[in-house]
Coordinates of C-alpha atoms and ligand atoms in Angstrom, one line a residue:
M1 CA 7.8 15.0 -19.0
P2 CA 4.2 15.2 -20.0
V3 CA 2.4 12.0 -20.6
T4 CA 0.8 11.5 -24.0
R5 CA -2.4 9.6 -23.5
G6 CA -3.9 7.2 -25.9
F7 CA -1.1 6.0 -28.2
S8 CA 1.4 3.5 -26.7
R9 CA -0.2 0.5 -25.1
R10 CA 2.3 0.3 -22.3
R11 CA 2.6 3.8 -21.0
P12 CA 5.1 5.0 -18.4
D13 CA 3.8 5.4 -14.9
S14 CA 2.0 8.6 -14.3
G15 CA 2.1 10.0 -10.8
G16 CA 3.0 6.9 -8.9
R17 CA -0.2 5.1 -9.6
L18 CA 1.4 1.9 -10.9
P19 CA 2.4 -0.6 -8.3
P20 CA 5.8 -2.2 -8.9
G21 CA 6.0 -4.5 -12.0
Q22 CA 2.7 -3.3 -13.4
Y23 CA 1.8 -1.5 -16.7
D24 CA -1.2 0.6 -17.6
V25 CA -3.5 -1.4 -19.9
G26 CA -5.3 1.7 -21.0
G27 CA -8.8 1.5 -22.4
S28 CA -9.1 -2.2 -22.7
W29 CA -10.2 -4.5 -19.9
P30 CA -8.8 -8.0 -20.2
V31 CA -11.0 -11.0 -19.2
L32 CA -9.3 -13.5 -17.0
T33 CA -11.4 -16.5 -16.2
A34 CA -10.3 -20.0 -15.1
E35 CA -13.7 -21.6 -15.6
A36 CA -16.5 -21.4 -18.1
T37 CA -18.5 -18.2 -17.8
P38 CA -21.8 -19.0 -16.1
R39 CA -25.0 -17.4 -17.3
I40 CA -26.8 -16.5 -14.1
D41 CA -30.4 -15.3 -13.9
P42 CA -30.3 -12.5 -11.4
Q43 CA -33.8 -13.6 -10.1
S44 CA -32.4 -16.9 -9.1
W45 CA -29.0 -15.6 -7.8
T46 CA -28.5 -15.2 -4.0
L47 CA -25.7 -14.0 -1.8
A48 CA -25.1 -15.7 1.6
V49 CA -22.9 -14.3 4.4
E50 CA -22.3 -17.1 6.9
G51 CA -19.8 -18.9 9.1
L52 CA -18.7 -17.1 12.2
V53 CA -21.5 -14.6 12.2
D54 CA -24.4 -14.1 14.7
E55 CA -27.1 -13.8 11.9
P56 CA -26.2 -15.9 8.8
T57 CA -28.1 -14.0 6.1
T58 CA -29.0 -14.7 2.5
W59 CA -30.0 -11.8 0.2
T60 CA -31.9 -12.1 -3.1
W61 CA -31.1 -9.8 -6.1
D62 CA -34.1 -7.6 -5.1
E63 CA -33.1 -7.6 -1.4
V64 CA -29.4 -6.7 -2.0
H65 CA -30.6 -3.7 -4.2
Q66 CA -32.6 -2.4 -1.2
L67 CA -29.5 -1.9 0.8
P68 CA -27.7 1.4 0.7
T69 CA -25.6 1.5 -2.4
S70 CA -21.9 2.4 -2.5
S71 CA -19.5 3.2 -5.3
F72 CA -15.8 2.8 -6.0
R73 CA -13.8 4.8 -8.5
G74 CA -10.1 4.0 -8.8
D75 CA -7.6 1.5 -10.1
I76 CA -7.4 -2.3 -10.3
H77 CA -4.3 -4.4 -10.6
C78 CA -4.0 -8.0 -12.0
V79 CA -1.1 -10.2 -11.0
T80 CA -0.5 -10.9 -14.7
T81 CA 0.9 -7.2 -14.6
W82 CA -1.9 -5.2 -16.1
S83 CA -3.4 -2.3 -14.2
K84 CA -6.5 -0.3 -15.2
F85 CA -7.0 3.2 -14.0
D86 CA -10.3 5.0 -13.1
V87 CA -12.7 2.1 -13.1
A88 CA -16.1 2.8 -11.6
F89 CA -18.3 0.2 -9.9
T90 CA -21.4 0.4 -7.9
G91 CA -23.0 -2.1 -5.5
V92 CA -23.0 -2.5 -1.8
S93 CA -20.2 -2.2 0.7
V94 CA -19.2 -5.4 2.4
D95 CA -19.4 -3.4 5.6
T96 CA -23.2 -3.1 5.0
L97 CA -23.6 -6.9 4.7
L98 CA -21.5 -7.5 7.8
E99 CA -23.5 -5.0 9.8
V100 CA -26.5 -7.3 9.2
A101 CA -24.7 -10.6 9.6
G102 CA -22.7 -9.5 12.7
P103 CA -19.2 -11.1 12.6
Q104 CA -18.3 -13.0 15.8
D105 CA -15.1 -12.0 17.8
D106 CA -13.1 -15.0 16.5
A107 CA -13.8 -14.2 12.8
A108 CA -10.6 -13.2 11.2
F109 CA -10.7 -14.4 7.6
V110 CA -13.2 -14.7 4.7
M111 CA -13.5 -17.2 2.0
A112 CA -15.3 -15.9 -1.1
Y113 CA -17.1 -18.5 -3.2
S114 CA -18.3 -18.1 -6.8
T115 CA -21.3 -20.0 -8.1
T116 CA -18.7 -21.9 -10.3
G117 CA -16.7 -23.2 -7.4
Y118 CA -13.9 -20.6 -7.7
T119 CA -12.7 -19.5 -4.2
T120 CA -10.4 -16.9 -2.8
N121 CA -9.4 -16.2 0.8
L122 CA -9.0 -12.8 2.4
P123 CA -8.2 -11.4 5.8
L124 CA -11.5 -9.9 7.3
S125 CA -9.6 -6.7 7.8
D126 CA -9.2 -6.4 4.0
V127 CA -12.9 -6.5 3.3
T128 CA -14.0 -4.1 6.0
G129 CA -13.4 -0.4 6.5
G130 CA -14.9 0.7 3.2
R131 CA -12.4 -1.3 1.0
A132 CA -14.5 -4.0 -0.5
W133 CA -17.8 -4.2 -2.4
V134 CA -20.2 -6.6 -3.9
V135 CA -20.9 -4.9 -7.3
W136 CA -23.4 -5.2 -10.2
D137 CA -22.8 -2.0 -12.1
Y138 CA -19.7 -1.0 -14.1
G139 CA -19.5 2.5 -15.5
G140 CA -23.2 3.0 -15.2
K141 CA -24.1 -0.3 -16.9
P142 CA -25.0 -3.8 -15.7
L143 CA -21.8 -5.8 -15.1
T144 CA -21.4 -8.1 -18.1
A145 CA -21.2 -11.9 -17.5
E146 CA -17.6 -12.2 -18.7
H147 CA -16.6 -9.6 -16.0
G148 CA -18.5 -11.4 -13.3
G149 CA -22.1 -10.3 -13.8
P150 CA -24.6 -10.2 -12.5
V151 CA -22.6 -9.7 -9.3
R152 CA -18.9 -9.9 -8.3
L153 CA -16.7 -9.1 -5.4
L154 CA -14.5 -6.0 -5.7
V155 CA -11.4 -5.7 -3.5
P156 CA -9.4 -3.2 -5.5
H157 CA -6.5 -2.6 -3.1
L158 CA -5.5 -6.3 -3.5
Y159 CA -4.5 -8.1 -6.8
F160 CA -7.6 -8.6 -8.8
W161 CA -7.8 -12.4 -8.4
K162 CA -9.2 -11.6 -5.0
S163 CA -12.2 -10.0 -6.7
A164 CA -14.2 -13.2 -7.2
K165 CA -16.6 -13.0 -10.2
W166 CA -20.1 -14.5 -9.9
I167 CA -19.9 -14.1 -6.1
S168 CA -22.5 -16.1 -4.2
R169 CA -21.1 -16.6 -0.7
L170 CA -18.8 -15.1 1.9
E171 CA -17.8 -17.4 4.7
L172 CA -16.2 -16.0 7.8
T173 CA -13.7 -18.2 9.5
A174 CA -11.1 -18.1 12.4
G175 CA -8.3 -19.5 10.3
D176 CA -6.9 -18.8 6.9
R177 CA -7.5 -21.5 4.2
P178 CA -6.1 -21.0 0.7
G179 CA -8.6 -20.6 -2.2
F180 CA -8.2 -21.6 -5.8
W181 CA -5.2 -19.5 -6.9
E182 CA -3.7 -19.5 -3.5
T183 CA -3.6 -23.3 -3.6
N184 CA -1.9 -23.0 -6.9
G185 CA 1.0 -20.9 -5.5
Y186 CA -0.4 -17.4 -5.3
H187 CA -0.1 -15.3 -2.2
D188 CA -2.6 -15.5 0.6
R189 CA -3.0 -11.7 0.8
G190 CA -1.9 -10.2 -2.5
D191 CA -1.0 -6.6 -1.9
P192 CA 0.1 -5.2 -5.2
W193 CA 2.1 -2.4 -3.6
L194 CA 4.1 -5.0 -1.6
E195 CA 4.3 -7.2 -4.8
Q196 CA 2.8 -10.1 -2.9
R197 CA 2.3 -12.3 -6.0
Y198 CA 3.3 -15.7 -4.9
Q199 CA 3.4 -17.8 -1.8
G200 CA 6.7 -16.9 0.0
D201 CA 6.7 -13.2 -1.3
A202 CA 7.0 -10.7 1.6
Ligands
MTE301 N1 -14.9 -16.8 -10.5 C1 -13.8 -16.3 -10.9 N2 -13.4 -15.1 -10.4 C2 -12.3 -14.5 -10.8 C3 -11.4 -15.2 -11.7 C4 -11.8 -16.4 -12.2 O1 -11.1 -17.1 -12.9 N3 -13.0 -16.9 -11.7 N4 -10.2 -14.6 -12.1 C5 -9.7 -13.6 -11.2 C6 -8.6 -12.9 -11.8 S1 -7.1 -13.6 -11.9 C7 -8.7 -11.6 -12.2 S2 -7.4 -10.7 -12.8 C8 -10.0 -11.0 -12.3 C9 -10.3 -10.7 -13.7 O2 -11.5 -10.0 -13.8 P1 -12.0 -9.5 -15.3 O3 -12.0 -10.8 -16.1 O4 -13.3 -8.9 -15.1 O5 -10.9 -8.6 -15.7 O6 -11.1 -11.8 -11.8 C10 -10.7 -12.6 -10.7 N5 -11.9 -13.3 -10.3
MO302 MO1 -5.5 -11.9 -12.4

């Protein structure tokens, strides 16, 4: 059956793009923020990659823009069940940052920190291999503050709570420690295709 685009808010799945339990939110982009939206001056923002790395490194806004840029186009999935298709972000691949910082052999997890204190934990293997970005551009425009601007983490293959807005620090660790939502019952990994929503799910 052909899919009619643009009318019903909750459309049926088209071509197996929706993970289980998700619906297509269409043209809107919900804002989900646990804390007050910070107003961050890009010129005072910095990004640190530290912990179990050979060269702990901090980039300024200008410095991070001098790294080779990388773009993502694809779908994002929030644990509250909305998915959004064909979003386009540009920034820098986390691989590029890690090439500079040099993860040590015992580094196996990452804690992402927002300027606000929001945290989320990820296996290192989920932010390497071209699957995670630090982004400042959405659809050709600067990322707005409500969506994490000036700079957010983007890990689109995991539930979107892993994509920390207002990212300021990535800490590599040997062990897994729960972040903000993970402490509040959400899954440590959060693969939408495995429906890893809550602690205890597969
Ligand atoms: N700092 C911070 N990052 C965050 C959140 C948050 O509350 N604070 N919410 C997470 C959740 S649950 C989702 S679904 C996405 C929402 O991003 P959006 O508001 O741009 O849609 O951001 C994630 N990153
Ligand atoms: Mo979310």
